[in-house]
Amino acid sequence: MCSRYTADSATVAYLPDIDMLVLSHSHYNHIDCNALMNLVARFPDLPAYPALGNQLFLKSVGLKHITVPDWWEEFQPTVAHCPAFAQISEAYGTFDLAAIAIDAYGPERLFGGMYANPKLAVRITEIRSKKSIGIHRGTFILTVEPIDEPPKRLETEMKPRGREPAEFSVLAIGGTTTG
């Protein structure tokens, strides 16, 4: 397992009360067993919404209220561009906020079908989100692109499309947004 590039931005004790846990998938860079067990200790009735296939894992760390969404109800940030994004937009309309992965794409001939590079991330905004934030970056060195490249490339991809930086921004590690 790879070590973190950046330190944890917060501990479970630092978190405000939370309403739910959404686990998009069980890659090591998205889960931390100790953090999950600490969540259970602090919020014993925390409802969890994992991606398909993760229910047993969440039970093993002590979560009790688990609802596994079906396809089309799932949240999957680690994905490259696909036609489903336009279909999602047609089915559900405009979203207030989209969290879109912008790194772990190089070399693109190997990872281009799994992870969105910044150019594809901009295309993913066809789901018609009012605001998008770039995620899945800067915490682990997963692939070969420089750790600071994705946010710079995202800004470069936005300009020729006439998009304002505020429409699709990148938060600092541990940063928050209000929409």
Tab-separated table of C-alpha atoms in Angstrom:
chain	number	residue	atom	x	y	z
A	1	MET	CA	0.000	0.000	0.000
A	2	CYS	CA	1.307	3.460	-0.854
A	3	SER	CA	1.848	6.116	1.758
A	4	ARG	CA	0.117	9.467	1.692
A	5	TYR	CA	1.759	12.406	-0.039
A	6	THR	CA	-0.126	14.885	2.158
A	7	ALA	CA	-1.028	14.499	5.812
A	8	ASP	CA	-4.587	13.836	6.936
A	9	SER	CA	-6.488	17.103	6.890
A	10	ALA	CA	-8.745	16.218	9.820
A	11	THR	CA	-9.484	13.535	12.375
A	12	VAL	CA	-12.877	12.017	13.123
A	13	ALA	CA	-12.921	13.943	16.398
A	14	TYR	CA	-12.607	17.200	14.403
A	15	LEU	CA	-15.660	16.496	12.235
A	16	PRO	CA	-19.016	18.122	12.951
A	17	ASP	CA	-22.036	15.853	13.242
A	18	ILE	CA	-22.455	14.075	9.931
A	19	ASP	CA	-25.632	12.765	8.332
A	20	MET	CA	-24.295	9.883	6.267
A	21	LEU	CA	-21.255	8.098	4.917
A	22	VAL	CA	-20.943	7.677	1.156
A	23	LEU	CA	-18.281	5.193	0.073
A	24	SER	CA	-17.805	5.348	-3.664
A	25	HIS	CA	-15.535	2.308	-3.872
A	26	SER	CA	-12.982	0.429	-1.835
A	27	HIS	CA	-9.657	1.451	-3.362
A	28	TYR	CA	-7.047	1.984	-0.648
A	29	ASN	CA	-6.834	5.697	-1.407
A	30	HIS	CA	-10.532	6.142	-0.596
A	31	ILE	CA	-10.830	4.257	2.663
A	32	ASP	CA	-9.041	4.108	5.973
A	33	CYS	CA	-10.170	1.251	8.217
A	34	ASN	CA	-9.137	3.059	11.407
A	35	ALA	CA	-11.033	6.195	10.370
A	36	LEU	CA	-14.130	4.109	9.578
A	37	MET	CA	-13.981	2.392	12.974
A	38	ASN	CA	-13.571	5.801	14.632
A	39	LEU	CA	-16.635	7.023	12.740
A	40	VAL	CA	-18.621	4.050	14.042
A	41	ALA	CA	-17.424	4.726	17.605
A	42	ARG	CA	-18.452	8.390	17.398
A	43	PHE	CA	-21.600	7.937	15.277
A	44	PRO	CA	-22.900	4.407	16.037
A	45	ASP	CA	-26.106	4.910	14.043
A	46	LEU	CA	-24.421	6.480	11.027
A	47	PRO	CA	-26.177	5.407	7.821
A	48	ALA	CA	-23.794	4.271	5.085
A	49	TYR	CA	-24.308	4.239	1.322
A	50	PRO	CA	-21.586	2.138	-0.301
A	51	ALA	CA	-21.120	1.249	-3.926
A	52	LEU	CA	-22.216	-2.222	-4.974
A	53	GLY	CA	-20.021	-4.935	-3.488
A	54	ASN	CA	-18.888	-3.060	-0.354
A	55	GLN	CA	-21.614	-3.988	2.130
A	56	LEU	CA	-19.678	-6.812	3.813
A	57	PHE	CA	-16.602	-4.641	4.208
A	58	LEU	CA	-18.613	-1.910	5.931
A	59	LYS	CA	-20.246	-4.443	8.239
A	60	SER	CA	-16.767	-5.693	9.166
A	61	VAL	CA	-15.799	-2.253	10.493
A	62	GLY	CA	-19.009	-2.028	12.539
A	63	LEU	CA	-21.469	-0.063	10.429
A	64	LYS	CA	-25.030	-1.312	10.941
A	65	HIS	CA	-27.297	0.863	8.784
A	66	ILE	CA	-26.186	0.133	5.247
A	67	THR	CA	-28.173	0.897	2.118
A	68	VAL	CA	-26.614	-0.302	-1.120
A	69	PRO	CA	-27.841	1.832	-4.006
A	70	ASP	CA	-28.633	0.235	-7.312
A	71	TRP	CA	-27.020	1.191	-10.603
A	72	TRP	CA	-27.939	4.787	-11.587
A	73	GLU	CA	-28.220	5.655	-7.905
A	74	GLU	CA	-24.488	5.217	-7.305
A	75	PHE	CA	-21.849	7.871	-6.750
A	76	GLN	CA	-18.707	6.968	-8.695
A	77	PRO	CA	-16.026	9.668	-8.751
A	78	THR	CA	-13.262	7.460	-10.097
A	79	VAL	CA	-14.369	7.100	-13.674
A	80	ALA	CA	-13.369	8.441	-17.035
A	81	HIS	CA	-15.803	10.223	-19.366
A	82	CYS	CA	-18.605	8.071	-20.759
A	83	PRO	CA	-21.975	8.575	-22.501
A	84	ALA	CA	-23.802	7.901	-19.227
A	85	PHE	CA	-23.039	11.440	-18.051
A	86	ALA	CA	-25.309	12.942	-20.703
A	87	GLN	CA	-27.974	10.338	-19.848
A	88	ILE	CA	-27.720	11.217	-16.142
A	89	SER	CA	-28.207	14.881	-16.965
A	90	GLU	CA	-31.245	14.092	-19.107
A	91	ALA	CA	-32.756	11.915	-16.380
A	92	TYR	CA	-32.050	14.130	-13.343
A	93	GLY	CA	-31.604	17.683	-14.663
A	94	THR	CA	-29.114	20.186	-13.284
A	95	PHE	CA	-26.996	19.342	-10.240
A	96	ASP	CA	-25.937	21.938	-7.686
A	97	LEU	CA	-22.483	20.426	-7.245
A	98	ALA	CA	-20.399	17.792	-9.016
A	99	ALA	CA	-17.233	16.296	-7.524
A	100	ILE	CA	-15.107	15.179	-10.473
A	101	ALA	CA	-11.784	13.348	-10.396
A	102	ILE	CA	-8.952	15.173	-12.139
A	103	ASP	CA	-5.841	13.051	-11.518
A	104	ALA	CA	-4.315	9.565	-11.614
A	105	TYR	CA	-4.370	9.474	-15.409
A	106	GLY	CA	-0.785	9.054	-16.547
A	107	PRO	CA	0.285	7.373	-18.634
A	108	GLU	CA	-3.051	7.953	-20.316
A	109	ARG	CA	-2.715	4.895	-22.559
A	110	LEU	CA	-2.928	2.775	-19.385
A	111	PHE	CA	-5.231	4.776	-17.125
A	112	GLY	CA	-7.275	6.873	-19.546
A	113	GLY	CA	-10.264	4.523	-19.383
A	114	MET	CA	-10.330	4.482	-15.581
A	115	TYR	CA	-9.543	8.018	-14.505
A	116	ALA	CA	-10.428	11.364	-16.022
A	117	ASN	CA	-7.638	13.704	-16.982
A	118	PRO	CA	-8.471	17.427	-16.683
A	119	LYS	CA	-9.593	17.667	-20.321
A	120	LEU	CA	-12.102	14.822	-19.847
A	121	ALA	CA	-13.103	16.218	-16.466
A	122	VAL	CA	-14.228	19.414	-18.171
A	123	ARG	CA	-16.284	17.293	-20.614
A	124	ILE	CA	-17.877	15.458	-17.683
A	125	THR	CA	-19.468	18.751	-16.655
A	126	GLU	CA	-22.009	18.036	-19.404
A	127	ILE	CA	-24.022	16.626	-16.506
A	128	ARG	CA	-24.956	20.282	-16.106
A	129	SER	CA	-23.659	21.033	-12.672
A	130	LYS	CA	-23.906	24.609	-11.431
A	131	LYS	CA	-20.478	24.188	-9.862
A	132	SER	CA	-17.847	21.463	-10.088
A	133	ILE	CA	-14.887	20.741	-7.852
A	134	GLY	CA	-11.830	18.738	-8.816
A	135	ILE	CA	-11.225	15.827	-6.464
A	136	HIS	CA	-9.123	12.652	-6.259
A	137	ARG	CA	-5.851	14.541	-6.329
A	138	GLY	CA	-2.831	15.452	-4.303
A	139	THR	CA	-3.192	12.934	-1.482
A	140	PHE	CA	-1.483	9.842	-2.897
A	141	ILE	CA	0.963	9.550	-5.762
A	142	LEU	CA	-0.978	7.022	-7.811
A	143	THR	CA	0.379	7.503	-11.327
A	144	VAL	CA	3.215	9.267	-13.132
A	145	GLU	CA	1.932	12.812	-13.703
A	146	PRO	CA	3.470	15.405	-11.344
A	147	ILE	CA	1.360	15.814	-8.203
A	148	ASP	CA	0.734	19.510	-8.927
A	149	GLU	CA	-0.088	19.092	-12.636
A	150	PRO	CA	-3.850	18.296	-12.572
A	151	PRO	CA	-5.079	21.643	-11.137
A	152	LYS	CA	-2.867	23.581	-13.579
A	153	ARG	CA	-4.058	21.471	-16.497
A	154	LEU	CA	-7.681	21.922	-15.441
A	155	GLU	CA	-7.318	25.692	-15.570
A	156	THR	CA	-5.665	25.405	-18.994
A	157	GLU	CA	-8.567	23.266	-20.283
A	158	MET	CA	-11.215	25.678	-18.985
A	159	LYS	CA	-9.908	28.808	-20.729
A	160	PRO	CA	-10.431	27.843	-24.413
A	161	ARG	CA	-13.985	26.747	-23.598
A	162	GLY	CA	-14.830	30.166	-22.182
A	163	ARG	CA	-15.412	28.681	-18.747
A	164	GLU	CA	-14.810	30.714	-15.608
A	165	PRO	CA	-12.450	29.222	-13.009
A	166	ALA	CA	-15.194	29.499	-10.360
A	167	GLU	CA	-17.355	27.060	-12.364
A	168	PHE	CA	-14.839	24.240	-11.866
A	169	SER	CA	-12.362	24.806	-9.076
A	170	VAL	CA	-9.948	22.775	-7.009
A	171	LEU	CA	-10.060	22.965	-3.229
A	172	ALA	CA	-6.996	22.859	-1.036
A	173	ILE	CA	-6.468	19.462	0.605
A	174	GLY	CA	-8.997	19.402	3.458
A	175	GLY	CA	-10.789	22.428	2.010
A	176	THR	CA	-14.528	22.879	2.005
A	177	THR	CA	-17.100	24.537	-0.205
A	178	THR	CA	-20.609	25.813	0.403
A	179	GLY	CA	-21.695	25.313	-3.166
